[in-house]
Coordinates of C-alpha atoms in Angstrom, one line a residue:
M1 CA 218.1 174.6 131.9
S2 CA 216.6 172.9 134.9
K3 CA 218.4 170.2 136.8
R4 CA 217.1 166.7 136.8
K5 CA 215.8 165.7 140.2
P6 CA 217.1 162.3 141.5
S7 CA 214.6 159.5 141.5
P8 CA 213.5 158.5 145.0
T9 CA 213.3 154.9 143.8
G10 CA 216.9 155.2 142.6
S11 CA 218.1 156.6 145.8
R12 CA 216.4 153.8 147.7
W13 CA 218.0 151.3 145.4
N14 CA 221.5 152.7 145.9
R15 CA 221.0 152.9 149.7
S16 CA 219.7 149.3 150.0
V17 CA 222.4 147.8 147.9
L18 CA 225.1 149.8 149.7
I19 CA 224.0 148.8 153.2
S20 CA 223.6 145.1 152.2
A21 CA 226.9 145.0 150.4
I22 CA 228.8 146.5 153.3
V23 CA 227.3 144.0 155.8
I24 CA 228.0 141.1 153.5
L25 CA 231.6 142.2 152.8
I26 CA 232.3 142.6 156.5
F27 CA 231.2 139.1 157.2
L28 CA 233.0 137.7 154.2
A29 CA 236.2 139.2 155.5
L30 CA 235.8 137.6 159.0
P31 CA 237.1 134.1 158.1
W32 CA 240.2 135.6 156.5
I33 CA 240.9 137.8 159.6
F34 CA 240.1 134.8 161.8
T35 CA 242.7 132.5 160.1
K36 CA 245.4 135.2 159.7
T37 CA 245.3 136.3 163.4
S38 CA 244.7 132.9 165.1
T39 CA 247.2 132.3 168.0
T40 CA 247.6 129.5 170.5
L41 CA 248.4 130.4 174.1
S42 CA 250.4 128.3 176.5
E43 CA 248.8 126.8 179.6
R44 CA 250.5 129.4 181.8
Q45 CA 249.3 132.3 179.7
V46 CA 245.7 131.0 179.8
T47 CA 245.8 130.6 183.6
E48 CA 247.2 134.1 184.1
E49 CA 244.9 135.6 181.6
V50 CA 241.7 134.1 182.8
G51 CA 242.2 133.9 186.6
L52 CA 240.2 131.6 188.8
V53 CA 236.5 131.0 188.7
K54 CA 234.9 132.1 192.0
T55 CA 232.7 129.9 194.1
A56 CA 229.4 131.3 195.3
T57 CA 229.3 132.1 199.0
D58 CA 226.0 133.9 199.4
L59 CA 222.5 133.9 198.1
L60 CA 220.0 136.6 197.6
S61 CA 218.3 137.4 200.9
P62 CA 214.8 135.8 201.0
R63 CA 213.4 139.0 202.6
I64 CA 213.7 140.9 199.3
W65 CA 211.0 138.8 197.7
W66 CA 208.2 139.8 200.0
P67 CA 208.0 143.5 199.1
L68 CA 208.6 142.4 195.4
L69 CA 205.6 140.0 195.7
L70 CA 203.3 142.8 197.0
C71 CA 204.5 145.1 194.3
S72 CA 203.9 142.4 191.6
L73 CA 200.4 141.9 192.9
F74 CA 199.6 145.6 192.6
L75 CA 201.1 145.7 189.1
L76 CA 199.2 142.6 188.1
V77 CA 195.8 144.1 189.1
F78 CA 196.6 147.3 187.1
A79 CA 197.9 145.4 184.1
F80 CA 195.0 143.0 184.1
Y81 CA 192.6 145.9 184.2
K82 CA 194.3 147.6 181.3
A83 CA 194.4 144.4 179.2
I84 CA 190.7 143.7 179.8
R85 CA 189.8 147.2 179.0
S86 CA 191.8 147.2 175.8
S87 CA 190.5 143.8 174.7
S88 CA 186.8 144.6 175.4
S89 CA 186.2 145.6 171.7
K90 CA 187.2 144.1 168.4
P91 CA 190.2 145.6 166.5
A92 CA 187.9 147.1 163.9
E93 CA 185.9 148.8 166.7
I94 CA 188.8 150.5 168.4
P95 CA 188.5 154.2 168.0
D96 CA 191.3 156.4 166.7
L97 CA 192.4 158.1 169.9
P98 CA 193.9 161.6 169.8
S99 CA 197.7 161.3 169.4
A100 CA 198.4 163.0 172.8
I101 CA 196.1 160.6 174.7
S102 CA 197.6 157.5 172.9
T103 CA 201.1 158.8 173.5
K104 CA 200.5 159.3 177.3
R105 CA 198.9 155.8 177.6
L106 CA 201.7 154.1 175.7
G107 CA 204.3 156.0 177.7
L108 CA 202.6 154.8 180.9
L109 CA 202.6 151.1 179.7
G110 CA 206.3 151.4 178.5
G111 CA 207.3 153.0 181.8
L112 CA 205.7 150.3 183.9
S113 CA 207.3 147.6 181.8
L114 CA 210.7 149.3 182.4
V115 CA 210.0 149.3 186.1
V116 CA 209.2 145.6 186.0
Y117 CA 212.4 144.8 184.2
V118 CA 214.4 146.8 186.7
L119 CA 212.7 145.7 189.9
F120 CA 212.2 142.0 189.1
F121 CA 215.2 141.2 186.9
L122 CA 218.0 143.7 187.0
L123 CA 218.1 144.3 190.8
P124 CA 217.7 140.7 191.9
F125 CA 219.9 139.3 189.1
P126 CA 222.6 141.8 188.2
L127 CA 225.2 140.5 185.8
H128 CA 228.2 142.0 187.6
R129 CA 227.4 140.0 190.8
Y130 CA 226.9 136.5 189.4
Y131 CA 228.7 136.4 186.0
D132 CA 231.7 134.5 187.2
L133 CA 229.9 131.9 189.4
R134 CA 229.7 128.3 188.4
R135 CA 226.4 126.9 186.9
V136 CA 224.2 129.6 188.4
S137 CA 220.5 130.1 187.6
M138 CA 217.7 132.3 188.9
G139 CA 216.4 129.4 190.9
W140 CA 219.8 129.0 192.6
I141 CA 220.1 132.7 193.3
A142 CA 216.6 132.8 194.8
D143 CA 217.4 129.7 196.9
R144 CA 214.4 127.9 195.3
S145 CA 212.1 130.1 197.3
W146 CA 208.3 129.6 196.6
V147 CA 207.8 133.4 197.2
A148 CA 210.4 134.1 194.6
A149 CA 208.8 131.7 192.2
I150 CA 205.4 133.3 192.6
T151 CA 206.8 136.8 192.4
L152 CA 208.7 136.1 189.1
S153 CA 205.7 134.3 187.6
L154 CA 203.5 137.3 188.4
A155 CA 206.2 139.7 187.0
I156 CA 206.2 137.7 183.7
V157 CA 202.4 137.8 183.5
V158 CA 202.4 141.6 184.2
L159 CA 205.0 142.1 181.4
F160 CA 202.8 140.3 178.9
L161 CA 199.6 142.0 180.0
L162 CA 201.3 145.4 179.5
Y163 CA 202.6 144.2 176.2
I164 CA 199.2 143.1 175.0
S165 CA 197.7 146.4 176.1
A166 CA 200.4 148.3 174.2
Y167 CA 199.7 146.3 171.1
R168 CA 196.0 147.0 171.3
L169 CA 196.6 150.7 171.9
T170 CA 198.8 151.0 168.7
L171 CA 196.2 149.5 166.4
H172 CA 195.2 152.0 163.7
Q173 CA 197.9 154.4 165.0
N174 CA 200.9 155.8 163.1
S175 CA 201.9 159.1 164.7
Q176 CA 205.5 160.2 165.1
P177 CA 205.4 160.4 169.0
L178 CA 204.2 156.8 169.2
W179 CA 207.0 155.7 166.9
T180 CA 209.4 157.5 169.1
L181 CA 208.1 155.8 172.2
V182 CA 208.1 152.3 170.6
L183 CA 211.7 152.7 169.5
L184 CA 212.9 154.3 172.7
G185 CA 211.2 151.6 174.6
A186 CA 213.1 148.9 172.6
L187 CA 216.3 150.7 173.3
F188 CA 215.8 151.1 177.1
F189 CA 214.4 147.5 177.4
G190 CA 217.5 146.2 175.6
L191 CA 220.0 148.3 177.7
I192 CA 218.4 147.2 181.0
N193 CA 218.6 143.5 180.0
L194 CA 222.2 143.9 178.8
F195 CA 223.2 144.0 182.4
V196 CA 220.7 141.2 183.6
F197 CA 222.3 137.9 184.4
P198 CA 221.3 135.1 182.0
I199 CA 218.8 133.7 184.5
S200 CA 217.3 130.7 182.7
S201 CA 220.0 129.4 180.3
T202 CA 223.7 128.6 180.4
D203 CA 224.2 128.9 176.6
L204 CA 226.1 132.1 177.1
Y205 CA 228.9 130.1 178.9
D206 CA 229.0 127.5 176.2
Y207 CA 229.5 130.3 173.7
V208 CA 232.4 131.6 175.8
S209 CA 234.0 128.2 176.1
R210 CA 233.8 127.4 172.4
G211 CA 234.9 130.9 171.5
R212 CA 238.1 130.2 173.5
I213 CA 238.6 126.9 171.8
S214 CA 239.0 128.6 168.5
G215 CA 240.1 132.2 169.5
I216 CA 242.6 131.3 172.3
H217 CA 243.6 127.7 171.8
G218 CA 243.5 127.6 168.0
G219 CA 241.2 124.5 168.0
N220 CA 238.1 123.5 166.0
P221 CA 234.8 123.9 168.0
L222 CA 232.9 122.0 165.4
V223 CA 235.0 118.9 166.1
Q224 CA 236.6 119.4 169.5
V225 CA 234.8 119.7 172.8
P226 CA 235.5 121.9 175.9
N227 CA 236.8 118.9 177.9
D228 CA 239.7 118.7 175.5
Y229 CA 241.1 121.8 177.2
P230 CA 240.9 121.1 181.0
E231 CA 243.6 123.7 181.7
D232 CA 241.2 126.5 180.9
P233 CA 239.3 127.6 184.0
Y234 CA 236.4 128.8 181.8
I235 CA 235.6 125.2 180.8
Q236 CA 234.1 124.8 184.3
L237 CA 231.3 127.2 183.4
A238 CA 230.2 125.3 180.2
A239 CA 227.2 123.0 180.4
W240 CA 227.9 121.0 177.2
K241 CA 231.5 120.0 178.0
K242 CA 231.4 116.7 176.0
E243 CA 229.7 118.0 172.9
P244 CA 231.1 119.8 169.8
S245 CA 229.3 122.9 168.7
A246 CA 225.9 122.5 166.9
Y247 CA 226.1 126.0 165.4
G248 CA 227.3 127.2 162.1
P249 CA 230.8 128.4 161.2
L250 CA 229.9 132.1 161.0
W251 CA 228.8 131.9 164.7
E252 CA 232.0 130.1 165.7
V253 CA 234.1 132.7 163.8
L254 CA 232.3 135.5 165.7
S255 CA 232.8 133.6 169.0
G256 CA 236.5 133.1 168.3
F257 CA 236.8 136.8 167.4
I258 CA 235.2 137.8 170.7
G259 CA 237.4 135.3 172.7
R260 CA 240.6 136.6 171.1
T261 CA 239.7 140.4 171.3
S262 CA 238.1 140.4 174.8
G263 CA 241.5 140.5 176.5
G264 CA 240.9 137.6 178.7
P265 CA 238.5 138.6 181.6
L266 CA 235.2 136.8 181.6
W267 CA 233.4 140.1 182.0
N268 CA 234.6 141.2 178.6
D269 CA 233.5 138.0 177.0
M270 CA 230.0 138.3 178.6
L271 CA 229.6 141.9 177.5
G272 CA 230.8 141.0 174.0
Y273 CA 228.1 138.3 173.4
K274 CA 225.4 140.3 175.1
G275 CA 226.4 143.3 173.1
I276 CA 226.0 141.3 169.9
A277 CA 222.6 140.1 171.1
L278 CA 221.5 143.7 171.9
L279 CA 222.7 145.0 168.6
S280 CA 220.9 142.2 166.7
Y281 CA 217.7 142.9 168.7
L282 CA 217.8 146.6 167.8
L283 CA 218.7 145.9 164.1
S284 CA 215.9 143.4 163.9
T285 CA 213.5 146.0 165.3
V286 CA 214.6 148.7 162.8
T287 CA 214.5 146.2 159.9
I288 CA 210.9 145.2 160.8
A289 CA 209.9 148.8 160.9
A290 CA 211.6 149.5 157.5
I291 CA 209.9 146.5 155.9
L292 CA 206.4 147.4 157.2
Q293 CA 206.8 151.0 156.3
R294 CA 207.4 149.9 152.7
V295 CA 204.8 147.0 152.3
A296 CA 202.2 147.8 154.9
P297 CA 202.5 151.3 156.5
H298 CA 199.2 151.0 158.3
R299 CA 200.7 148.0 160.3
G300 CA 204.2 149.5 160.7
L301 CA 203.8 150.7 164.3
T302 CA 201.9 147.7 165.6
G303 CA 204.1 145.2 163.9
T304 CA 207.3 146.8 165.2
L305 CA 205.9 146.9 168.8
L306 CA 204.8 143.2 168.4
F307 CA 208.4 142.2 168.2
A308 CA 210.3 144.9 170.0
W309 CA 208.2 144.9 173.2
N310 CA 207.7 141.1 173.4
P311 CA 209.0 140.1 176.9
L312 CA 210.2 136.7 175.6
V313 CA 212.2 138.3 172.8
I314 CA 213.8 140.7 175.3
L315 CA 214.5 138.2 178.2
E316 CA 215.6 135.3 176.0
G317 CA 217.2 137.4 173.2
V318 CA 219.0 140.0 175.2
A319 CA 219.2 139.0 178.9
N320 CA 220.1 135.3 178.0
A321 CA 221.9 136.5 174.8
H322 CA 220.8 133.6 172.6
N323 CA 222.4 133.6 169.1
D324 CA 218.9 133.2 167.7
M325 CA 218.8 137.0 167.7
I326 CA 221.7 137.5 165.2
M327 CA 220.3 134.6 163.1
M328 CA 217.0 136.5 162.8
A329 CA 218.7 139.8 162.2
F330 CA 220.3 138.3 159.0
L331 CA 217.1 136.6 158.0
L332 CA 215.0 139.8 158.4
G333 CA 217.7 141.6 156.3
G334 CA 217.0 139.1 153.6
F335 CA 213.2 139.8 153.8
W336 CA 214.0 143.6 153.7
I337 CA 215.9 143.1 150.4
L338 CA 213.0 141.1 149.0
S339 CA 210.6 143.8 150.0
Q340 CA 212.6 146.1 147.7
V341 CA 212.1 143.6 144.8
Q342 CA 208.4 143.5 145.6
Q343 CA 208.2 147.2 145.1
L344 CA 209.7 146.9 141.7
D345 CA 206.9 144.5 140.7
N346 CA 203.8 146.6 141.3
K347 CA 202.1 146.1 137.9
D348 CA 203.5 143.6 135.5
K349 CA 205.9 140.7 135.7
F350 CA 209.3 141.1 134.1
S351 CA 210.0 139.1 130.9
K352 CA 213.5 138.4 132.3
P353 CA 215.5 139.5 135.3
D354 CA 217.1 142.9 134.9
L355 CA 220.3 144.0 136.7
K356 CA 218.5 145.5 139.7
N357 CA 216.5 142.3 140.3
L358 CA 219.5 140.1 140.0
I359 CA 221.5 142.1 142.5
Y360 CA 218.6 142.3 144.9
A361 CA 218.0 138.6 144.6
M362 CA 221.7 137.8 145.2
L363 CA 221.9 140.1 148.2
A364 CA 218.7 138.6 149.8
L365 CA 220.0 135.1 149.3
L366 CA 223.5 136.0 150.7
L367 CA 221.8 137.4 153.8
L368 CA 219.8 134.2 154.1
T369 CA 223.1 132.3 153.8
L370 CA 224.7 134.3 156.6
S371 CA 221.6 133.4 158.7
V372 CA 222.0 129.7 158.0
L373 CA 225.7 129.9 158.9
V374 CA 224.7 131.0 162.4
K375 CA 222.1 128.4 162.9
F376 CA 220.9 125.9 160.3
I377 CA 217.1 126.4 160.6
P378 CA 216.7 129.1 158.0
I379 CA 217.8 126.7 155.3
F380 CA 214.2 125.6 155.1
L381 CA 213.3 129.1 153.8
L382 CA 215.6 128.9 150.8
P383 CA 212.9 127.2 148.5
P384 CA 210.3 129.9 149.4
F385 CA 212.8 132.6 148.6
L386 CA 213.5 131.0 145.2
L387 CA 209.9 130.5 144.4
Y388 CA 209.1 134.1 145.2
L389 CA 211.9 135.3 142.9
L390 CA 210.9 133.0 140.1
A391 CA 207.3 134.2 140.3
L392 CA 208.3 137.8 139.4
W393 CA 209.0 136.9 135.8
K394 CA 206.9 135.8 132.8
G395 CA 207.7 132.4 131.5
W396 CA 209.6 131.5 134.6
K397 CA 210.6 128.1 133.3
K398 CA 212.9 129.7 130.8
N399 CA 214.5 131.7 133.5
V400 CA 215.4 128.8 135.8
V401 CA 219.0 129.2 134.7
Y402 CA 219.1 132.3 136.8
V403 CA 218.6 130.2 139.9
L404 CA 222.2 128.9 139.3
L405 CA 223.4 132.5 139.3
Y406 CA 221.7 133.0 142.7
L407 CA 223.1 129.8 144.2
L408 CA 226.7 130.3 143.1
P409 CA 227.5 133.2 145.5
M410 CA 225.7 131.3 148.2
M411 CA 227.9 128.2 147.7
L412 CA 231.0 130.4 147.6
V413 CA 230.1 132.0 151.0
V414 CA 229.4 128.5 152.5
F415 CA 232.8 127.3 151.2
I416 CA 234.7 130.3 152.6
Y417 CA 233.3 129.7 156.1
Y418 CA 233.5 125.9 156.2
Q419 CA 237.0 125.7 154.9
V420 CA 238.1 127.2 158.2
F421 CA 236.6 124.3 160.2
W422 CA 236.1 121.4 157.8
K423 CA 237.1 118.0 159.0
W424 CA 235.0 115.1 157.6
P425 CA 233.4 112.9 159.0
E426 CA 234.0 114.3 162.5
I427 CA 232.1 117.5 161.7
S428 CA 228.9 115.4 161.2
N429 CA 229.0 113.7 164.6
T430 CA 227.0 116.5 166.3
F431 CA 224.1 116.2 163.9
I432 CA 224.0 112.4 164.3
H433 CA 224.0 112.7 168.0
R434 CA 221.3 115.4 167.9
M435 CA 218.9 112.9 166.3
E436 CA 219.0 111.0 169.7
M437 CA 218.2 114.1 171.8
F438 CA 214.6 114.8 172.8
R439 CA 213.3 117.6 174.9
M440 CA 209.9 119.4 175.3
S441 CA 208.5 118.3 171.9
L442 CA 205.7 116.0 170.6
A443 CA 208.4 113.6 169.5
S444 CA 209.8 113.6 173.1
L445 CA 206.3 112.8 174.5
T446 CA 205.9 110.0 172.0
N447 CA 209.4 108.7 172.8
Q448 CA 208.5 108.6 176.5
F449 CA 205.2 106.7 175.8
L450 CA 206.8 104.2 173.5
G451 CA 209.7 103.7 175.9
E452 CA 207.3 102.1 178.3
F453 CA 206.6 99.2 175.9
I454 CA 209.7 98.8 173.6
Q455 CA 213.4 99.2 173.7
E456 CA 214.8 102.8 174.0
A457 CA 216.5 102.7 170.6
W458 CA 213.4 101.5 168.9
A459 CA 211.3 104.2 170.7
Q460 CA 213.7 106.9 169.6
G461 CA 213.8 105.8 166.0
I462 CA 210.0 105.5 165.7
A463 CA 209.4 108.9 167.3
S464 CA 212.1 110.8 165.4
W465 CA 211.4 109.4 162.0
F466 CA 207.6 109.6 162.3
F467 CA 207.7 113.3 163.2
L468 CA 210.4 114.2 160.8
G469 CA 208.4 112.4 158.1
A470 CA 205.3 114.4 159.1
F471 CA 207.3 117.6 158.9
V472 CA 208.6 116.8 155.4
V473 CA 205.1 116.1 154.2
G474 CA 203.8 119.4 155.7
Y475 CA 206.8 121.3 154.3
L476 CA 206.3 120.0 150.8
L477 CA 202.6 120.7 151.0
I478 CA 203.3 124.3 151.9
L479 CA 205.8 124.7 149.0
V480 CA 203.3 123.2 146.5
R481 CA 200.5 125.5 147.7
M482 CA 202.9 128.4 147.6
A483 CA 203.8 127.7 144.0
D484 CA 200.1 127.3 143.2
A485 CA 199.3 130.7 144.9
L486 CA 202.1 132.4 143.0
G487 CA 200.8 131.0 139.7
L488 CA 203.9 128.9 138.9
F489 CA 202.0 125.7 138.0
S490 CA 198.9 124.9 136.1
S491 CA 195.7 123.9 137.8
K492 CA 196.0 120.4 136.4
D493 CA 199.5 120.0 138.1
I494 CA 198.1 121.3 141.4
A495 CA 195.1 119.0 141.2
T496 CA 197.4 116.0 140.9
L497 CA 200.0 117.1 143.5
N498 CA 197.6 118.7 146.0
P499 CA 194.0 117.4 145.8
P500 CA 191.8 119.7 148.0
D501 CA 189.9 116.8 149.6
S502 CA 193.0 114.7 150.5
K503 CA 193.4 113.7 154.1
V504 CA 196.9 115.3 154.2
V505 CA 195.5 118.7 153.2
K506 CA 192.6 118.4 155.7
F507 CA 195.0 117.5 158.5
F508 CA 197.3 120.4 158.0
K509 CA 194.3 122.8 157.6
W510 CA 193.1 121.6 161.0
V511 CA 196.6 121.8 162.6
L512 CA 197.4 125.2 161.2
P513 CA 194.8 127.9 160.9
W514 CA 196.0 128.8 157.4
T515 CA 194.8 128.5 153.9
L516 CA 197.2 129.8 151.3
G517 CA 194.7 129.5 148.4
T518 CA 195.0 131.0 144.9
G519 CA 193.1 134.3 145.4
D520 CA 194.3 137.8 144.9
R521 CA 196.9 137.8 147.6
K522 CA 200.1 139.6 146.8
P523 CA 203.3 137.6 146.3
W524 CA 204.9 139.2 149.3
D525 CA 202.0 138.1 151.6
I526 CA 202.3 134.6 150.2
L527 CA 206.0 134.5 150.9
V528 CA 205.7 135.7 154.5
S529 CA 202.8 133.3 155.2
A530 CA 204.6 130.3 153.8
S531 CA 207.8 131.1 155.6
L532 CA 206.0 131.7 158.9
H533 CA 204.1 128.4 158.7
I534 CA 207.2 126.5 157.7
L535 CA 208.9 127.6 160.9
L536 CA 205.7 126.8 162.9
I537 CA 205.4 123.2 161.6
Y538 CA 209.1 122.7 162.1
L539 CA 208.7 123.7 165.8
L540 CA 205.5 121.6 166.1
L541 CA 206.7 118.4 164.2
G542 CA 210.2 118.6 162.9
S543 CA 212.1 119.8 166.0
L544 CA 212.9 116.9 168.4
W545 CA 214.5 119.4 170.8
F546 CA 212.6 122.6 171.8
W547 CA 213.3 125.5 174.1
P548 CA 211.2 128.7 174.6
W549 CA 213.6 131.0 172.8
Y550 CA 212.9 129.2 169.6
L551 CA 209.7 131.1 169.6
I552 CA 211.7 134.2 168.6
W553 CA 211.8 132.8 165.0
P554 CA 208.1 132.8 164.2
M555 CA 207.4 135.9 166.3
A556 CA 209.8 137.9 164.1
L557 CA 208.1 136.8 160.9
L558 CA 204.6 137.1 162.4
T559 CA 205.2 140.9 162.6
L560 CA 205.3 140.9 158.8
S561 CA 202.1 139.0 158.6
K562 CA 198.5 140.1 159.1
N563 CA 197.2 136.9 160.7
E564 CA 195.4 138.2 163.8
R565 CA 194.5 134.7 165.0
L566 CA 198.2 133.7 165.0
I567 CA 199.2 136.9 166.7
T568 CA 196.9 136.0 169.6
I569 CA 198.1 132.4 169.7
L570 CA 201.8 133.3 169.7
M571 CA 201.3 136.0 172.3
V572 CA 199.9 133.3 174.6
V573 CA 202.5 130.8 173.7
S574 CA 205.3 133.3 174.3
C575 CA 203.9 134.0 177.8
A576 CA 203.7 130.2 178.4
G577 CA 207.2 129.7 177.1
Q578 CA 208.6 132.3 179.5
L579 CA 206.6 130.9 182.4
S580 CA 208.1 127.5 181.7
T581 CA 211.5 128.8 183.0
I582 CA 209.8 128.9 186.5
L583 CA 209.0 125.2 186.2
W584 CA 212.6 124.3 185.3
N585 CA 214.2 126.5 187.8
F586 CA 211.9 126.0 190.8
V587 CA 209.3 123.2 190.4
W588 CA 211.7 120.6 189.1
Y589 CA 214.0 121.1 192.1
W590 CA 211.1 121.0 194.5
M591 CA 210.1 117.6 193.0
G592 CA 213.7 116.3 193.2
I593 CA 216.1 116.2 190.2
E594 CA 215.5 112.7 188.8
W595 CA 214.7 111.3 185.3
H596 CA 211.0 110.6 186.1
T597 CA 210.5 114.1 187.5
L598 CA 212.3 115.6 184.5
H599 CA 209.7 113.9 182.3
I600 CA 206.8 115.2 184.5
V601 CA 208.1 118.8 184.2
E602 CA 208.7 118.3 180.5
N603 CA 205.1 117.2 180.0
L604 CA 203.8 120.1 182.2
V605 CA 205.7 122.5 179.9
L606 CA 204.2 120.9 176.8
A607 CA 200.7 121.2 178.3
L608 CA 201.4 124.9 179.1
L609 CA 202.6 125.5 175.6
L610 CA 200.0 123.6 173.6
L611 CA 196.7 123.6 175.4
P612 CA 196.1 127.4 175.7
P613 CA 196.6 128.0 171.9
L614 CA 194.6 124.9 171.0
A615 CA 191.8 126.2 173.2
I616 CA 192.0 129.7 171.6
H617 CA 191.9 128.1 168.1
L618 CA 188.8 126.0 168.9
L619 CA 187.0 128.8 170.8
S620 CA 187.7 131.3 168.0
K621 CA 186.0 128.9 165.6
Q622 CA 183.0 128.5 167.9
W623 CA 182.8 132.3 168.4
R624 CA 182.8 132.8 164.6
K625 CA 180.0 130.3 164.3
L626 CA 178.0 132.0 167.0
D627 CA 178.5 135.4 165.4
Q628 CA 177.4 134.0 162.0
T629 CA 174.3 132.3 163.6
S630 CA 173.4 135.5 165.5
M631 CA 173.7 137.5 162.3
E632 CA 171.5 135.0 160.3
N633 CA 168.9 135.0 163.1
F634 CA 168.9 138.8 163.1
M635 CA 168.4 138.9 159.3
D636 CA 165.6 136.4 159.5
I637 CA 163.8 138.5 162.2
D638 CA 164.3 141.7 160.2
N639 CA 162.9 140.0 157.0
T640 CA 159.9 138.8 159.0
R641 CA 159.1 142.3 160.3
S642 CA 159.4 143.8 156.8

């Protein structure tokens, strides 16, 4: 009697559910651990535990930048040559190189990238030397030297040129040695940047100060501000001393846990937050690889490298340790679970949800909820998740009741976390105040312009509500088109809600190079495309406050997409976003730190972020027209000869 072999699908199902359940249970237990072990220390204990914050007495010697400048020029020439050579042909024309040659070339590109991270970021800005200095940035450490500014700018450009060359090299490749190099590269890039000082952001010190509010002082960081605890020397390091936290309760629970378990020294706190950022970066990389190996194996290697080797993701996500990394790790986990559902729906729709589908759906939505409880942005992806799940079943209108089953665990998790910090209406103050904050956005530019003619309050109101309204319109349009593409509504409903010749549809087709359509696209591709473009229009229209590390969000989802034009655009925008740190840390200080110079630098950053991708978008359209015209002329000549 032969033994029955276990089903591969069943083993994948068990493994996916087990991993997701363990992760969710751990984070569900955190609020209970947090409230049970919370302690408040006396002022004397705090002072003894923390010690005094040092004052800077020396800067980095200016002489170090000259040899680094020469080195960066040499690397720039080489990287530019490699990038031009790799971009000289279209993706479809790139030959499948032998594995040994591709491995050597990718190893060279990865090794040079590692050298750049060490020479230009780790050695000049080591974490152990500057971590306990007050309000320090790379511009301060470099003494605002123009040589340092040029050197760091060239280093950033070199990193992106090497990154682009590596991306082009891995197209149409899927060998095991290349996979090993990509994953090892991610590991080494992350480890190097773990010990790089947060050179262009002070958010890490705000995390530390608010983690001490809850973890050491037993306070509420969603209501109280760092200035409420003047006896704590760490408060001197925070930038947002008068503002409560704008993050979710899960992040504040994690921060409190780090603050309480670090033992007091600032070095332990810094490594705790940077360790979470590194772990989130590596988990995101592995999750992207797992998703693509399941839904698009031919794009697995390229998509993984697209995220893992992106210099902005590494410098902002690991070196600066922004909590956007852990937010994206949870969100990508939700997409990973949904990719399992997609595999269960290869042929026919289900007449009703079975047990596996229900569990998968709940796990995916719970991971999405954990992402929202870190930062609130992923809440906009809840409707696309639900639309995708509803589209899996025949007669979905009869199964809407299952949506309630999905939402109940989500609401329970939200309640568990918010009951730790809930205090109404004080908890809403930070969101009200954020509506009055503008930085590096189209709304900010509009606010500046209107402020020249009308009162500031009126200018802020008009700018914020106009762009938020435009975002809502675009958001609803994407959801309607997604529902149409998934076949959830009849053509008559769509013709009423979304007329193809309407000015709104034409506007968003022009702004975003995307047409969801109703063709033969798979539900998974529709979900990824809709989610990606929701994040893009939020950054373009809905976000009044923008910083370069926000680009980590669309870059992570772009890896799951096959939109080549958006890949090119976001590569350029990522490079521009990282270069903007030079403007803020050097150019602004050269111009003099004043309000009018702040607006000048802000507008320069906007131009740097928006004009190159706009040019690429317009030129790509023109090139396609020229290619089409050339082909038509060639066909006419050929017909004439025959």
